[in-house]
Coordinates of C-alpha atoms in Angstrom, one line a residue:
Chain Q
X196 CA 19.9 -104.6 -19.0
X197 CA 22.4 -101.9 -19.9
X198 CA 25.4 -100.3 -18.1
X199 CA 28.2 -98.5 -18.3
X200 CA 31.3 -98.8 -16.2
X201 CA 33.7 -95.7 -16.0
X202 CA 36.3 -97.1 -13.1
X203 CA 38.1 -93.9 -13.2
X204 CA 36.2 -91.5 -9.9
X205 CA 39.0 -88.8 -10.7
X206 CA 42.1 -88.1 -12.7
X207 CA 44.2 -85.6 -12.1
X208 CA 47.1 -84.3 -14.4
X209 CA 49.2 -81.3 -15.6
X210 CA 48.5 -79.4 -18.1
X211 CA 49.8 -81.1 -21.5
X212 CA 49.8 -84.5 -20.5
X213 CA 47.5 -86.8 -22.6
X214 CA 44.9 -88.3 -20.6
X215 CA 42.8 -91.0 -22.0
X216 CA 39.3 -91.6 -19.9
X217 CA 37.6 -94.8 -19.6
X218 CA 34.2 -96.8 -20.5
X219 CA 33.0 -100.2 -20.5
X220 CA 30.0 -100.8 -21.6
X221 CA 27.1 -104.0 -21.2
X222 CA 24.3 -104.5 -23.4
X223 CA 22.4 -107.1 -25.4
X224 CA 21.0 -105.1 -28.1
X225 CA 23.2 -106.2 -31.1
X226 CA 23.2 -102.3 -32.3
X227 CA 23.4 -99.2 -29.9
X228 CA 24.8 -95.9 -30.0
X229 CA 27.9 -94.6 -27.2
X230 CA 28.4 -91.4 -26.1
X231 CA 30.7 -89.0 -24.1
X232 CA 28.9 -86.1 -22.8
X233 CA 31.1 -83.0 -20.3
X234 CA 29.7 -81.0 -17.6
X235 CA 31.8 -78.2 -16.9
X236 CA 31.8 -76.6 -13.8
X237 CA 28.7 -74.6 -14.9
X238 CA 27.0 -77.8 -14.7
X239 CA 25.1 -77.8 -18.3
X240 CA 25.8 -81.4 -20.4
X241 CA 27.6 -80.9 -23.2
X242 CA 27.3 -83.3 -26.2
X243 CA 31.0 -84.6 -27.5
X244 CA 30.4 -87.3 -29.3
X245 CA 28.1 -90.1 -30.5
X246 CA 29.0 -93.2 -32.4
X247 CA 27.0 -96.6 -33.7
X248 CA 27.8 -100.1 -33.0
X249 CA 28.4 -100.8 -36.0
X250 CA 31.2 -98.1 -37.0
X251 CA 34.5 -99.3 -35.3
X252 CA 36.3 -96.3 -36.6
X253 CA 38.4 -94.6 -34.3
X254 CA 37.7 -91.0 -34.4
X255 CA 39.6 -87.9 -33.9
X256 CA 38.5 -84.6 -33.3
X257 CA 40.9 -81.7 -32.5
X258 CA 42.9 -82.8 -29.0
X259 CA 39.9 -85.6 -28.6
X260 CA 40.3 -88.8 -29.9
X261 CA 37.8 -91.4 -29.0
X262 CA 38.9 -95.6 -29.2
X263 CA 35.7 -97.8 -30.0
X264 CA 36.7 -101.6 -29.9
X265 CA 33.6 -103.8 -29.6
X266 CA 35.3 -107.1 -28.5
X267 CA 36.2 -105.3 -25.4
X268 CA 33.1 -103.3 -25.0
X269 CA 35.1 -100.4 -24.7
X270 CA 35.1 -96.9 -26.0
X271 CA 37.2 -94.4 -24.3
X272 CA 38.3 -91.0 -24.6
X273 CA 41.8 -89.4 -24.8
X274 CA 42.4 -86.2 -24.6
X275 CA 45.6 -84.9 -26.1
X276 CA 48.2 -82.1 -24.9
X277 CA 45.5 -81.2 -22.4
X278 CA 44.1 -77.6 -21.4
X279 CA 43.0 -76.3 -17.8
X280 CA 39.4 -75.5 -19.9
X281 CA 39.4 -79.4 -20.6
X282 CA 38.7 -79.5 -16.6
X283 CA 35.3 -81.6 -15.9
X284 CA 33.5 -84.3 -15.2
X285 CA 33.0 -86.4 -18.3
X286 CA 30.2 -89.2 -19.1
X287 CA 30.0 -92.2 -20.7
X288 CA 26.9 -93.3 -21.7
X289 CA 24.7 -95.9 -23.9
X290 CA 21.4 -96.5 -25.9
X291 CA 19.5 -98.7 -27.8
X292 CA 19.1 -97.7 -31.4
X293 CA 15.6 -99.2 -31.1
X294 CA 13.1 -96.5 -29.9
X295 CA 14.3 -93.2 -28.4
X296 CA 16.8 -92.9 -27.1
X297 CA 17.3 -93.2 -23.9
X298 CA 20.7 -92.4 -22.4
X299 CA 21.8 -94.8 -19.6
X300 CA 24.9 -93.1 -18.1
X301 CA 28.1 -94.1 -16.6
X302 CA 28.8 -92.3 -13.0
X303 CA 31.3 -90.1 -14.4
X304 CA 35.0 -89.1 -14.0
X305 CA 35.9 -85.6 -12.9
X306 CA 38.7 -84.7 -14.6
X307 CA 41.4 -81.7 -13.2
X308 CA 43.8 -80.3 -15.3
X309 CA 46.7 -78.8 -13.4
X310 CA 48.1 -75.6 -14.8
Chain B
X299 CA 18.1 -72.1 -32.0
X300 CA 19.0 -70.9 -28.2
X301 CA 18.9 -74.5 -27.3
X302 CA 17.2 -76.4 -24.9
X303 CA 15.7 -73.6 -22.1
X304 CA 14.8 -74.7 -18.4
X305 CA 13.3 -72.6 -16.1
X306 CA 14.3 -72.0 -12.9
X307 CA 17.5 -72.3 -13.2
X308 CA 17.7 -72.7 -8.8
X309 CA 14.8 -73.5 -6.5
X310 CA 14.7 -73.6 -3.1
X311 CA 11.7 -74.4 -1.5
X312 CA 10.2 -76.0 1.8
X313 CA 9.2 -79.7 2.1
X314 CA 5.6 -80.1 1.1
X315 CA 5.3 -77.7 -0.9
X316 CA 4.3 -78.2 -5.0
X317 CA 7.4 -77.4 -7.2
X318 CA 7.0 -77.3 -10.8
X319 CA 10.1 -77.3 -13.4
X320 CA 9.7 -76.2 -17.2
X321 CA 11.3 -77.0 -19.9
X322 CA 11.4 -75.7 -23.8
X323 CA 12.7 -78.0 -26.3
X324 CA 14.6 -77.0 -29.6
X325 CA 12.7 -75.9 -32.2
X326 CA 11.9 -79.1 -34.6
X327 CA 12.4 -81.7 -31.9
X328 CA 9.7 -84.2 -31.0
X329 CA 11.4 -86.0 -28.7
X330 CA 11.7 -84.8 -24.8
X331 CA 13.7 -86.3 -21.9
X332 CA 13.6 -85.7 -18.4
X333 CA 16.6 -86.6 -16.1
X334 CA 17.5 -86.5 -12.7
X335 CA 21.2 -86.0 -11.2
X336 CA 22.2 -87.2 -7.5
X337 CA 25.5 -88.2 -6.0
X338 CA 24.3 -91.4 -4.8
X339 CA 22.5 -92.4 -8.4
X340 CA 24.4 -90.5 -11.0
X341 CA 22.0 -89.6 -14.1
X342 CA 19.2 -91.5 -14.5
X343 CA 16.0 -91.1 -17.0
X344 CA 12.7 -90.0 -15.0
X345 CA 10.0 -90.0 -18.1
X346 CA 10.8 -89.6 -22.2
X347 CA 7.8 -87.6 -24.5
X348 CA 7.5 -88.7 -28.5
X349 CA 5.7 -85.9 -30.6
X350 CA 3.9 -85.1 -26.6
X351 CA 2.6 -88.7 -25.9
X352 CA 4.2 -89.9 -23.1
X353 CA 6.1 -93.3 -23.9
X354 CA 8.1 -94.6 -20.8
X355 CA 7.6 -93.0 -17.4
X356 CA 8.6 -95.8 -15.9
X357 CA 11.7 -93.8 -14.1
X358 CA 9.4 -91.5 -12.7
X359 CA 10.5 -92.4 -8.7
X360 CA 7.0 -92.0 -7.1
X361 CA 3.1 -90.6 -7.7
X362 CA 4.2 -87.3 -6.5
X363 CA 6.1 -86.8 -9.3
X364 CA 4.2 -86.2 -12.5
X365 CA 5.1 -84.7 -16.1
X366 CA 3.0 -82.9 -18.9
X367 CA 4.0 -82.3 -22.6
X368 CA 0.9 -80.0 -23.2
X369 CA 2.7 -78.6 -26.7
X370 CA 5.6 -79.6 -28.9
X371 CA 7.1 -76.7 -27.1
X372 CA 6.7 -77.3 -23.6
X373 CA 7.4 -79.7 -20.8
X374 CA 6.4 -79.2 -17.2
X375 CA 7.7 -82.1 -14.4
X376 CA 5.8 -81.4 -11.2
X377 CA 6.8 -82.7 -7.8
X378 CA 3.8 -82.7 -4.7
X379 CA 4.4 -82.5 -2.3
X380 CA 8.2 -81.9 -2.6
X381 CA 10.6 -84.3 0.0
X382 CA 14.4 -83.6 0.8
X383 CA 15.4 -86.4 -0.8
X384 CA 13.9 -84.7 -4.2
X385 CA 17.0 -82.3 -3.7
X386 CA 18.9 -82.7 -6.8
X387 CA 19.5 -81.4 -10.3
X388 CA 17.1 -81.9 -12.8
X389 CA 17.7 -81.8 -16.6
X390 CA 15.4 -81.7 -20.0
X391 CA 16.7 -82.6 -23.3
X392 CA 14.9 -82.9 -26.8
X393 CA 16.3 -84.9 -29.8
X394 CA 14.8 -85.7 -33.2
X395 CA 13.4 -88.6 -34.2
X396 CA 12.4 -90.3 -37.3
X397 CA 13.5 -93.8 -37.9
X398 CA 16.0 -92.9 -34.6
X399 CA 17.2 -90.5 -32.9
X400 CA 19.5 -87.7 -33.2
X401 CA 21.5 -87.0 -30.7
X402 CA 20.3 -85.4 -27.2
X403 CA 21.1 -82.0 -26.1
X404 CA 20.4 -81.1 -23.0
X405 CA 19.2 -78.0 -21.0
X406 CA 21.4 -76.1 -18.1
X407 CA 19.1 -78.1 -15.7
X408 CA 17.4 -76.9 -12.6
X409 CA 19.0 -77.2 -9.3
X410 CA 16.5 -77.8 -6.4
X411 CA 16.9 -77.8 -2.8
X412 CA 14.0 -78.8 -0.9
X413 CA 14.6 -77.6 2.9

């Protein structure tokens, strides 16, 4: 079975701080795609990023970065010098790269910037 | 391409009644996802379409609920008679797939209140 762990309920920081959001995954496929997904306030889900087992690159995207390491399962998210609009509740969330794709989701961290 | 499209965007209506939410994938996509968002369960996957067949339905929570993929551009998930505990915001999303799957984007969902 498949799941994904974000321990984090809420962060809350001021406005430039770095922030880095968390994800532990479980599977037993042996190769799966992650991904972070935001829902604003507006409630719509966003797609950030997605990423295959198999590519243990870090990546870096403007203020996001997002740290894949496979031996701990992990793949979170920082978010650098961050903005009020980064404000949200952010999801982690897995699927097989077998067959559609099927997102199993973490339960989310809602994240407040302070201004 | 305006994106996945769900219609209504809010419904409120009493318990036993027949509620019906619709759902209009991107252009191109032939894959269809219906999810459901709670407090007490997060996100989870109801039922998934492939090119309109139904593949896995086996989120769907109970025979009341039912879904139809009558075209490769549109999705209808039907709930009757409607329950309180159906309260909750609903989502469609659409990906591609050919060997696997692009990524998912996902409508602005449909919040329902059933009174």
């Amino acid at each position: 079975a498949q799941k994904v762990t974000q321990a984090q309920t809420e962060i809350s920081v001021v406005e430039k701080e770095d922030v880095t959001l968390d994800c532990v995954y479980e599977t037993r496929d042996t190769t799966y795609y992650l991904f972070w997904y935001k829902q604003p306030p507006s409630g719509e889900l966003v797609f950030l990023i997605r990423r295959n087992s198999f590519d243990e690159q870090n990546e870096i995207s403007g203020r996001y970065s997002w740290n894949f390491q496979k031996s701990t399962s992990s793949f979170n998210f920082t978010i650098t010098a961050s903005q009020v609009v980064d404000s949200a509740v952010y999801f982690c969330a897995l699927s097989s790269t077998q067959g559609a794709q099927k997102l199993v989701f973490g339960q989310g961290t809602r994240l407040t910037i302070n201004p | 391409d305006a994106g996945v499209i769900q219609s209504p965007r809010h419904e409120v209506t009493e318990m036993g009644q027949e509620v019906t939410l619709r759902c209009k994938p991107i252009s191109g996509h032939n894959s269809l996802f219906w999810y459901r968002q709670t407090m007490m369960r997060g996100l989870e996957l109801l039922i998934y379409f492939n090119n309109n067949v139904p593949i896995d339905d086996s989120g769907m929570p109970e025979d009341r609920f039912s879904a139809k993929m009558p075209n490769a551009s549109f999705s209808t998930l039907k709930i009757q008679p409607s329950e309180p505990r159906d309260s909750a915001v609903y989502f469609c999303a659409s990906s591609f797939r050919v060997s696997g799957d692009t990524e998912a984007f996902f409508g602005q969902g449909t919040r329902l209140t059933v009174v």
